[in-house]
CSV table of C-alpha atoms in Angstrom, one decimal:
chain,number,residue,atom,x,y,z
A,1,MET,CA,-22.3,46.4,-7.5
A,2,ASP,CA,-20.2,48.2,-4.6
A,3,TYR,CA,-20.0,44.1,-3.2
A,4,ILE,CA,-18.2,43.2,-5.9
A,5,ASN,CA,-15.3,46.2,-5.0
A,6,LYS,CA,-14.7,44.9,-1.4
A,7,ILE,CA,-14.1,41.1,-2.7
A,8,ILE,CA,-10.5,39.9,-1.6
A,9,PHE,CA,-9.0,38.1,-4.7
A,10,SER,CA,-5.7,37.5,-2.7
A,11,ASN,CA,-5.1,33.9,-1.1
A,12,ASN,CA,-6.8,34.3,2.1
A,13,GLU,CA,-7.6,30.8,3.9
A,14,GLU,CA,-10.1,32.7,6.4
A,15,TYR,CA,-11.5,35.4,3.9
A,16,PHE,CA,-15.4,34.9,3.8
A,17,GLU,CA,-18.0,37.5,3.4
A,18,GLU,CA,-21.3,37.8,3.3
A,19,ILE,CA,-22.3,40.7,0.0
A,20,TYR,CA,-25.8,39.5,-0.1
A,21,PRO,CA,-28.3,38.9,2.3
A,22,ASN,CA,-27.5,35.4,2.6
A,23,ILE,CA,-25.3,34.8,-0.3
A,24,TRP,CA,-21.7,34.3,0.6
A,25,ILE,CA,-18.6,34.0,-0.4
A,26,MET,CA,-15.3,32.5,0.4
A,27,ASP,CA,-11.2,31.2,-0.6
A,28,ASN,CA,-11.2,28.1,0.7
A,29,HIS,CA,-14.8,25.9,0.3
A,30,LYS,CA,-14.5,24.8,4.3
A,31,TRP,CA,-16.1,28.0,5.4
A,32,SER,CA,-19.7,27.2,4.4
A,33,LEU,CA,-19.8,24.4,6.5
A,34,TYR,CA,-19.5,27.5,9.2
A,35,CYS,CA,-22.0,29.7,7.3
A,36,TRP,CA,-25.1,27.4,7.3
A,37,GLU,CA,-24.2,27.2,11.1
A,38,LEU,CA,-24.3,31.4,11.2
A,39,TYR,CA,-28.0,30.7,9.2
A,40,ARG,CA,-28.6,28.2,11.2
A,41,GLU,CA,-28.4,30.4,14.7
A,42,GLU,CA,-31.2,32.4,13.5
A,43,ASN,CA,-33.9,31.0,10.9
A,44,ASP,CA,-35.0,27.3,10.1
A,45,ILE,CA,-32.3,25.4,7.8
A,46,PRO,CA,-33.5,23.5,4.4
A,47,SER,CA,-32.8,19.8,4.6
A,48,THR,CA,-31.2,19.8,0.8
A,49,LEU,CA,-27.8,20.9,0.3
A,50,VAL,CA,-27.3,20.9,-3.7
A,51,HIS,CA,-23.3,20.5,-3.9
A,52,LEU,CA,-22.2,23.0,-7.3
A,53,ASP,CA,-19.2,21.7,-7.8
A,54,TYR,CA,-15.8,20.6,-9.7
A,55,HIS,CA,-14.6,18.1,-7.3
A,56,TRP,CA,-17.0,16.0,-4.7
A,57,ASP,CA,-15.9,17.2,-1.1
A,58,ALA,CA,-17.5,14.1,0.4
A,59,ILE,CA,-15.1,13.4,2.8
A,60,ASN,CA,-15.5,12.3,6.6
A,61,ASP,CA,-12.6,13.4,8.4
A,62,TYR,CA,-14.8,12.3,11.6
A,63,GLN,CA,-15.3,8.6,10.3
A,64,GLU,CA,-13.1,7.5,14.1
A,65,ASP,CA,-15.2,9.7,16.4
A,66,GLU,CA,-18.2,11.9,15.1
A,67,SER,CA,-19.3,12.7,18.3
A,68,ILE,CA,-16.4,15.0,18.5
A,69,ILE,CA,-18.7,17.7,15.5
A,70,LYS,CA,-21.5,16.5,17.2
A,71,ASP,CA,-22.1,19.3,19.2
A,72,MET,CA,-19.7,21.8,18.6
A,73,ASN,CA,-19.9,25.0,19.3
A,74,LEU,CA,-19.7,28.0,16.6
A,75,GLU,CA,-16.2,29.5,18.3
A,76,THR,CA,-15.2,25.8,18.7
A,77,MET,CA,-15.8,24.8,14.8
A,78,LYS,CA,-14.4,28.0,14.6
A,79,ASP,CA,-11.4,28.0,15.8
A,80,VAL,CA,-10.9,24.3,13.8
A,81,LEU,CA,-11.8,25.0,10.6
A,82,ILE,CA,-8.7,28.4,10.9
A,83,GLU,CA,-6.4,25.5,12.3
A,84,GLU,CA,-7.9,23.2,9.4
A,85,ASN,CA,-8.4,20.3,11.9
A,86,TYR,CA,-11.1,17.5,10.4
A,87,ILE,CA,-12.9,19.8,8.4
A,88,ARG,CA,-11.3,21.1,5.4
A,89,LYS,CA,-11.9,22.1,2.4
A,90,ASP,CA,-13.4,18.1,1.0
A,91,SER,CA,-14.8,17.8,4.4
A,92,PHE,CA,-17.0,20.4,4.9
A,93,ILE,CA,-20.3,18.3,3.6
A,94,ALA,CA,-19.9,15.7,6.3
A,95,PRO,CA,-20.7,17.3,9.2
A,96,SER,CA,-23.8,18.4,8.4
A,97,ILE,CA,-25.2,15.1,8.2
A,98,ILE,CA,-23.6,14.5,11.6
A,99,ARG,CA,-25.0,17.5,12.8
A,100,GLY,CA,-28.4,16.2,11.9
A,101,TYR,CA,-29.6,19.3,9.6
A,102,VAL,CA,-28.9,18.3,5.7
A,103,ASN,CA,-30.1,14.8,4.9
A,104,ARG,CA,-30.1,15.0,1.1
A,105,VAL,CA,-27.3,16.2,-0.5
A,106,ASP,CA,-27.5,16.6,-4.3
A,107,PHE,CA,-24.2,16.9,-6.4
A,108,HIS,CA,-23.3,17.7,-10.1
A,109,CYS,CA,-19.6,17.5,-9.9
A,110,PHE,CA,-17.3,16.8,-12.9
A,111,GLN,CA,-14.5,15.1,-10.6
A,112,THR,CA,-13.2,11.4,-11.6
A,113,ASP,CA,-9.9,10.2,-9.6
A,114,THR,CA,-11.9,9.8,-6.4
A,115,GLU,CA,-15.0,8.1,-5.8
A,116,ILE,CA,-18.6,9.7,-6.2
A,117,GLY,CA,-20.3,11.2,-3.4
A,118,LEU,CA,-20.4,10.2,0.3
A,119,ASP,CA,-19.6,6.7,2.1
A,120,GLU,CA,-22.8,5.0,2.2
A,121,SER,CA,-21.7,3.9,5.7
A,122,LEU,CA,-22.1,7.4,6.6
A,123,LEU,CA,-25.8,7.8,4.7
A,124,ILE,CA,-27.2,5.2,6.3
A,125,ASN,CA,-26.2,6.1,10.3
A,126,TYR,CA,-27.8,9.2,9.6
A,127,GLY,CA,-31.0,8.4,7.9
A,128,ALA,CA,-29.6,10.1,4.5
A,129,LYS,CA,-29.8,10.0,0.9
A,130,GLN,CA,-27.8,11.8,-1.4
A,131,ASN,CA,-28.1,11.5,-5.6
A,132,ILE,CA,-26.1,12.0,-8.2
A,133,HIS,CA,-26.5,14.2,-11.9
A,134,ASP,CA,-24.9,14.0,-14.3
A,135,LYS,CA,-26.8,16.9,-15.7
A,136,ILE,CA,-27.6,19.7,-14.4
A,137,GLU,CA,-31.3,20.2,-15.8
A,138,ASP,CA,-31.9,17.1,-14.5
A,139,LEU,CA,-30.5,17.8,-11.1
A,140,ILE,CA,-33.7,21.1,-11.3
A,141,HIS,CA,-36.3,18.5,-12.2
A,142,SER,CA,-35.0,16.5,-8.8
A,143,ILE,CA,-35.2,19.3,-6.8
A,144,GLY,CA,-38.6,20.4,-8.2
A,145,ASN,CA,-39.7,23.0,-5.1
A,146,LYS,CA,-37.6,22.2,-2.3
A,147,LYS,CA,-36.2,24.9,-0.3
A,148,ILE,CA,-32.6,24.2,0.1
A,149,ILE,CA,-29.4,25.3,0.5
A,150,LEU,CA,-27.2,26.2,-2.7
A,151,ASP,CA,-23.2,25.8,-2.4
A,152,LEU,CA,-21.6,26.8,-5.7
A,153,ASP,CA,-17.8,26.2,-6.1
A,154,LEU,CA,-16.7,28.3,-9.2
A,155,ASP,CA,-13.9,25.6,-10.2
A,156,ILE,CA,-16.7,23.9,-11.9
A,157,PHE,CA,-16.4,26.0,-14.6
A,158,ASN,CA,-12.6,25.3,-15.0
A,159,LYS,CA,-11.6,22.2,-17.1
A,160,SER,CA,-8.2,22.0,-15.9
A,161,SER,CA,-7.5,19.6,-13.3
A,162,TYR,CA,-4.0,21.3,-13.0
A,163,TYR,CA,-3.4,23.5,-9.6
A,164,LEU,CA,-3.1,27.5,-11.0
A,165,GLU,CA,-3.9,26.7,-14.7
A,166,GLY,CA,-6.9,27.2,-16.3
A,167,ASP,CA,-8.8,25.3,-19.0
A,168,LEU,CA,-12.1,27.5,-19.1
A,169,TRP,CA,-15.9,27.0,-20.0
A,170,SER,CA,-16.2,29.9,-22.6
A,171,GLU,CA,-17.8,32.6,-21.4
A,172,GLN,CA,-21.2,31.4,-22.8
A,173,GLU,CA,-21.6,28.2,-20.8
A,174,ILE,CA,-20.6,29.5,-18.1
A,175,GLU,CA,-23.4,32.2,-18.1
A,176,ASN,CA,-26.0,30.0,-19.4
A,177,TYR,CA,-25.1,27.1,-16.7
A,178,VAL,CA,-25.9,30.1,-14.3
A,179,TYR,CA,-29.0,31.0,-15.9
A,180,THR,CA,-30.0,27.2,-16.3
A,181,ILE,CA,-29.2,27.4,-12.3
A,182,ALA,CA,-31.8,30.5,-11.2
A,183,PRO,CA,-34.8,27.6,-10.1
A,184,LEU,CA,-32.5,27.0,-7.7
A,185,ILE,CA,-31.1,30.5,-6.5
A,186,GLU,CA,-34.4,31.4,-6.1
A,187,GLN,CA,-35.3,29.1,-3.7
A,188,ALA,CA,-31.9,28.8,-1.4
A,189,LYS,CA,-32.6,30.3,2.0
A,190,ILE,CA,-28.9,30.7,1.3
A,191,ILE,CA,-26.2,30.6,-1.1
A,192,THR,CA,-22.6,30.0,-0.2
A,193,ILE,CA,-19.6,30.9,-3.1
A,194,ALA,CA,-16.1,29.4,-2.8
A,195,MET,CA,-13.5,31.1,-5.4
A,196,SER,CA,-11.2,28.3,-4.4
A,197,TYR,CA,-7.5,29.4,-4.7
A,198,GLY,CA,-5.9,27.5,-6.9
A,199,PHE,CA,-8.8,25.5,-8.7
A,200,SER,CA,-10.5,27.9,-10.7
A,201,GLY,CA,-6.9,28.4,-13.0
A,202,SER,CA,-5.1,31.7,-12.0
A,203,ASP,CA,-5.6,34.7,-10.0
A,204,GLN,CA,-6.7,36.3,-13.0
A,205,ASP,CA,-9.7,33.5,-13.9
A,206,ARG,CA,-11.0,33.7,-10.4
A,207,GLU,CA,-11.4,37.2,-10.7
A,208,TYR,CA,-12.8,37.1,-14.0
A,209,ILE,CA,-15.1,34.3,-12.4
A,210,THR,CA,-16.1,35.5,-9.8
A,211,LYS,CA,-17.0,38.9,-11.8
A,212,LEU,CA,-18.6,37.4,-14.3
A,213,VAL,CA,-21.0,35.2,-12.1
A,214,THR,CA,-21.4,36.3,-8.7
A,215,PRO,CA,-23.3,39.2,-10.1
A,216,ILE,CA,-26.0,37.2,-11.9
A,217,ILE,CA,-26.8,35.5,-9.1
A,218,VAL,CA,-27.1,38.4,-7.1
A,219,ASN,CA,-29.0,39.9,-10.2
A,220,ILE,CA,-30.9,36.6,-9.9
A,221,ARG,CA,-32.2,37.1,-6.2
A,222,GLU,CA,-32.9,40.4,-5.9
A,223,LYS,CA,-35.5,40.2,-8.7
A,224,TYR,CA,-36.4,37.1,-7.7
A,225,ASN,CA,-37.4,38.8,-4.0
A,226,LYS,CA,-39.0,41.9,-5.6
A,227,SER,CA,-41.3,39.6,-7.1
A,228,LEU,CA,-41.9,38.3,-3.5
A,229,GLU,CA,-42.5,42.2,-2.2
A,230,ARG,CA,-45.0,42.2,-4.9
A,231,ASN,CA,-47.0,39.4,-4.4
A,232,LYS,CA,-47.4,40.3,-1.1
A,233,LEU,CA,-48.4,44.0,-1.7
A,234,SER,CA,-51.1,42.8,-3.9
A,235,CYS,CA,-52.3,40.3,-1.2
A,236,GLY,CA,-52.4,42.6,1.3
């Protein structure tokens, strides 16, 4: 697990890193959009996004002029992300819809102090839809065998809404959740994981959750990839 030792756990708004093929980790969740765009440059990206998070992250900061983001190149997008202009930790999903490659978002989130999900006008304008799931099992059933983008925020495992305070799920609860979403981990063409400084509890909490969850995700993915290789060999 050399990748664990390479992860930067100090607060770093510009940190994002590919720790395993097509599995990215970051501090600020906004970089998920950039990682999807990097994947999209070289591959066909799925049109279904699964967002597992305490927060909805469903704000559209481009609603006054959506044309700005539609044809933005990667270099400009990176500058916008660094400057925190329009694309922030809570507004990185809407651009993927405006740019035309995501047309379905499945949410499993717990935030109750804001509106639920994406704005209806955004969905209508771009022919997209969203599904809100109270239970993760229902989300997995709804996805079926679809190829997906999987986006996970580790603050989903923190029940506290207070900045830098942790009221974490138990270790068993966290592990059970990650193993439950194994089908999503296997089906995902790209996985983005946000450590979310300040929302996953204390620095120690954030590092603890990351070191608990990330190896499980990578191991599930490794086993799945190896099974695909074995099947190819047996069919060859």
